[in-house]
Short mmCIF file of C-alpha atoms in Angstrom, two decimals:
data_model
loop_
_atom_site.label_atom_id
_atom_site.label_comp_id
_atom_site.label_asym_id
_atom_site.label_seq_id
_atom_site.Cartn_x
_atom_site.Cartn_y
_atom_site.Cartn_z
CA MET B 160 1.42 48.66 37.55
CA LEU B 161 2.17 45.01 36.63
CA VAL B 162 -0.94 44.90 34.48
CA GLY B 163 0.27 47.96 32.58
CA ILE B 164 3.72 46.43 31.96
CA ARG B 165 2.19 43.15 30.77
CA ALA B 166 -0.20 45.02 28.51
CA SER B 167 2.71 47.03 27.09
CA ARG B 168 4.74 43.88 26.44
CA THR B 169 1.76 42.23 24.81
CA LEU B 170 1.22 45.30 22.65
CA ILE B 171 4.90 45.37 21.66
CA VAL B 172 4.82 41.66 20.75
CA ALA B 173 1.60 42.12 18.78
CA LEU B 174 3.01 45.15 16.93
CA SER B 175 6.22 43.23 16.17
CA LEU B 176 4.21 40.37 14.71
CA ILE B 177 2.09 42.73 12.66
CA ALA B 178 5.17 44.59 11.42
CA ALA B 179 6.83 41.32 10.50
CA GLY B 180 3.60 40.15 8.86
CA LEU B 181 5.01 40.74 5.40
CA ARG B 182 8.06 38.63 6.06
CA PRO B 183 6.29 35.30 6.81
CA MET B 184 4.93 35.30 3.26
CA GLU B 185 8.47 35.65 1.96
CA ALA B 186 9.64 32.97 4.39
CA GLN B 187 6.89 30.59 3.24
CA ALA B 188 7.88 31.15 -0.38
CA ALA B 189 11.50 30.40 0.50
CA GLN B 190 10.46 27.16 2.22
CA ARG B 191 8.75 26.00 -0.96
CA THR B 192 11.97 25.87 -2.91
CA THR B 193 12.54 22.47 -4.35
CA PRO B 194 15.02 20.04 -2.88
CA PRO B 195 17.91 19.09 -5.16
CA GLU B 196 17.10 16.58 -7.88
CA ASN B 197 17.51 12.94 -6.88
CA SER B 198 17.84 13.82 -3.22
CA SER B 199 17.02 10.99 -0.86
CA ASP B 200 13.83 11.15 1.13
CA SER B 201 13.13 8.12 3.32
CA THR B 202 9.40 8.81 3.55
CA ALA B 203 9.02 9.11 -0.23
CA TRP B 204 10.94 5.84 -0.62
CA GLN B 205 8.64 4.11 1.87
CA ARG B 206 5.66 5.32 -0.20
CA VAL B 207 7.33 3.76 -3.27
CA LEU B 208 7.86 0.53 -1.34
CA VAL B 209 4.17 0.41 -0.36
CA TYR B 210 3.25 0.94 -4.02
CA VAL B 211 5.61 -1.85 -5.15
CA VAL B 212 4.18 -4.24 -2.55
CA GLY B 213 0.68 -3.55 -3.88
CA ALA B 214 1.79 -3.97 -7.49
CA LEU B 215 3.50 -7.27 -6.65
CA SER B 216 0.72 -8.62 -4.45
CA THR B 217 0.27 -11.72 -6.64
CA GLN B 218 3.94 -12.65 -6.27
CA ILE B 219 3.82 -11.93 -2.52
CA VAL B 220 0.83 -14.24 -2.04
CA GLN B 221 2.63 -16.95 -4.04
CA ALA B 222 5.78 -16.48 -1.93
CA ALA B 223 3.72 -16.73 1.26
CA ALA B 224 2.17 -20.01 0.10
CA ASP B 225 5.54 -21.53 -0.86
CA THR B 226 8.19 -21.95 1.81
CA ALA B 227 11.01 -21.93 -0.77
CA SER B 228 12.72 -18.66 -1.51
CA GLN B 229 12.24 -17.12 -4.96
CA ALA B 230 14.92 -16.14 -7.51
CA TRP B 231 15.01 -12.35 -7.83
CA HIS B 232 17.19 -9.73 -9.45
CA LEU B 233 16.64 -6.66 -7.27
CA ARG B 234 18.03 -3.51 -8.83
CA LEU B 235 18.04 -0.25 -6.92
CA PRO B 236 19.98 2.98 -7.49
CA SER B 237 23.57 2.28 -6.41
CA ASP B 238 24.13 5.75 -4.96
CA GLU B 239 20.85 5.88 -3.00
CA PRO B 240 21.39 6.21 0.78
CA GLN B 241 18.16 4.23 1.38
CA ARG B 242 19.35 1.35 -0.83
CA ARG B 243 20.36 -1.13 1.90
CA LEU B 244 17.16 -0.63 3.86
CA LEU B 245 14.97 -0.95 0.76
CA GLU B 246 16.84 -4.03 -0.42
CA MET B 247 16.54 -5.68 2.99
CA GLN B 248 12.81 -4.94 3.13
CA LEU B 249 12.21 -6.21 -0.41
CA LYS B 250 14.21 -9.41 0.19
CA THR B 251 12.13 -10.13 3.28
CA ILE B 252 8.76 -9.29 1.71
CA LEU B 253 9.43 -11.19 -1.53
CA ARG B 254 11.36 -14.07 0.05
CA ALA B 255 14.03 -13.20 -2.47
CA ARG B 256 17.30 -14.99 -3.04
CA PRO B 257 20.01 -14.57 -5.69
CA VAL B 258 19.41 -16.07 -9.13
CA THR B 259 21.15 -19.34 -10.07
CA ASP B 260 21.67 -21.00 -13.47
CA SER B 261 19.18 -23.75 -12.57
CA ASP B 262 16.26 -21.38 -11.93
CA ALA B 263 13.29 -21.98 -14.24
CA VAL B 264 11.52 -18.79 -13.12
CA ILE B 265 13.33 -15.52 -12.48
CA TYR B 266 11.72 -12.33 -11.20
CA THR B 267 13.32 -8.95 -11.80
CA LEU B 268 12.44 -5.74 -9.99
CA ASP B 269 14.20 -2.58 -11.14
CA ILE B 270 13.50 0.62 -9.23
CA GLY B 271 15.10 3.71 -10.72
CA PRO B 272 16.38 6.73 -8.85
CA ILE B 273 13.82 8.96 -7.20
CA SER B 274 13.58 12.43 -8.66
CA ILE B 275 11.97 15.22 -6.66
CA HIS B 276 10.65 18.31 -8.45
CA ASN B 277 8.61 20.91 -6.59
CA ASP B 278 5.87 18.97 -4.76
CA THR B 279 6.18 15.65 -6.61
CA ALA B 280 8.58 12.73 -6.47
CA ARG B 281 8.86 10.43 -9.48
CA VAL B 282 10.40 7.03 -10.01
CA THR B 283 10.28 4.33 -12.69
CA VAL B 284 9.49 0.81 -11.48
CA SER B 285 10.02 -2.16 -13.81
CA PHE B 286 8.91 -5.72 -13.04
CA ASP B 287 9.68 -8.72 -15.22
CA VAL B 288 9.03 -12.47 -15.06
CA THR B 289 11.17 -14.81 -17.16
CA ARG B 290 10.27 -18.50 -17.47
CA ARG B 291 12.34 -21.19 -19.15
CA CYS B 292 10.43 -23.17 -21.73
CA PRO B 293 10.42 -26.90 -20.84
CA GLY B 294 12.91 -28.88 -22.91
CA SER B 295 14.24 -25.76 -24.61
CA THR B 296 16.77 -22.99 -24.11
CA ARG B 297 14.10 -20.40 -24.97
CA THR B 298 12.35 -18.24 -22.44
CA THR B 299 8.99 -16.56 -22.22
CA GLY B 300 7.51 -14.11 -19.80
CA PHE B 301 6.02 -10.70 -19.32
CA GLY B 302 6.89 -7.36 -17.85
CA ASN B 303 5.62 -3.98 -16.76
CA VAL B 304 7.22 -0.55 -16.72
CA ASP B 305 5.40 1.78 -14.36
CA ASN B 306 5.87 5.53 -13.98
CA VAL B 307 5.12 6.22 -10.33
CA PHE B 308 4.60 9.61 -8.71
CA ILE B 309 4.21 10.65 -5.09
CA PRO B 310 2.53 14.01 -4.45
CA ARG B 311 3.50 16.12 -1.47
CA ALA B 312 0.33 17.56 0.03
CA PRO B 313 -0.11 19.29 2.33
CA PRO B 314 3.39 20.68 1.93
CA GLY B 315 5.87 18.61 3.88
CA PHE B 316 3.88 15.35 3.84
CA TRP B 317 4.14 12.72 1.12
CA GLY B 318 0.88 11.24 -0.09
CA ALA B 319 0.29 7.77 -1.48
CA ALA B 320 2.32 6.71 -4.51
CA ARG B 321 0.28 6.38 -7.70
CA SER B 322 0.84 5.30 -11.26
CA SER B 323 0.86 7.81 -14.07
CA GLY B 324 0.99 5.05 -16.66
CA VAL B 325 1.96 1.41 -17.07
CA LEU B 326 3.40 -0.24 -20.15
CA HIS B 327 2.83 -3.99 -20.26
CA GLY B 328 4.53 -6.45 -22.57
CA ASP B 329 4.39 -10.19 -23.19
CA ARG B 330 7.07 -12.27 -24.87
CA ALA B 331 6.28 -15.03 -27.33
CA GLY B 332 5.06 -18.21 -25.71
CA CYS B 333 6.96 -21.46 -25.47
CA PRO B 334 7.11 -23.62 -28.59
CA ARG B 335 5.09 -26.83 -28.61
CA ASN B 336 6.93 -30.06 -27.92
CA GLY B 337 10.02 -28.15 -26.76
CA ARG B 338 11.15 -27.14 -30.27
#
């Protein structure tokens, strides 16, 4: 008798699942709706941070070889809930300190707000180096503007951040003899 009751329950559960079989497709489609634009996602931000560390590897190696802290302008979206954590991590990794008037070399890292559309997060990352020309008030340097994207695949998991294009620019060099 118990076997018959268990078999009946199993059959009822199986029939319920089969009958509801059309609904999971609708439920999956509903789950794929996009999060609101510029919503915070800590995992996506960590992927951006990993990308930035790779892009700034030369500066990180230099900072590791020099015990002095480096002058940095770190700019992150002011309304981003992850801002404090990202800023703390970047300051530690880059050995960053605030810029002073006496700094001959100033690094600037500007990370825009993250924008999530469908299965992709996007953010603009700008990096700039400004050097004072010896004996002059002029500066020289270079900079990059990088459009970074982070794909979400399989759904629910962020992949590695990648560049969809970098613009690089150099400023005029220092004049000879400080003029």
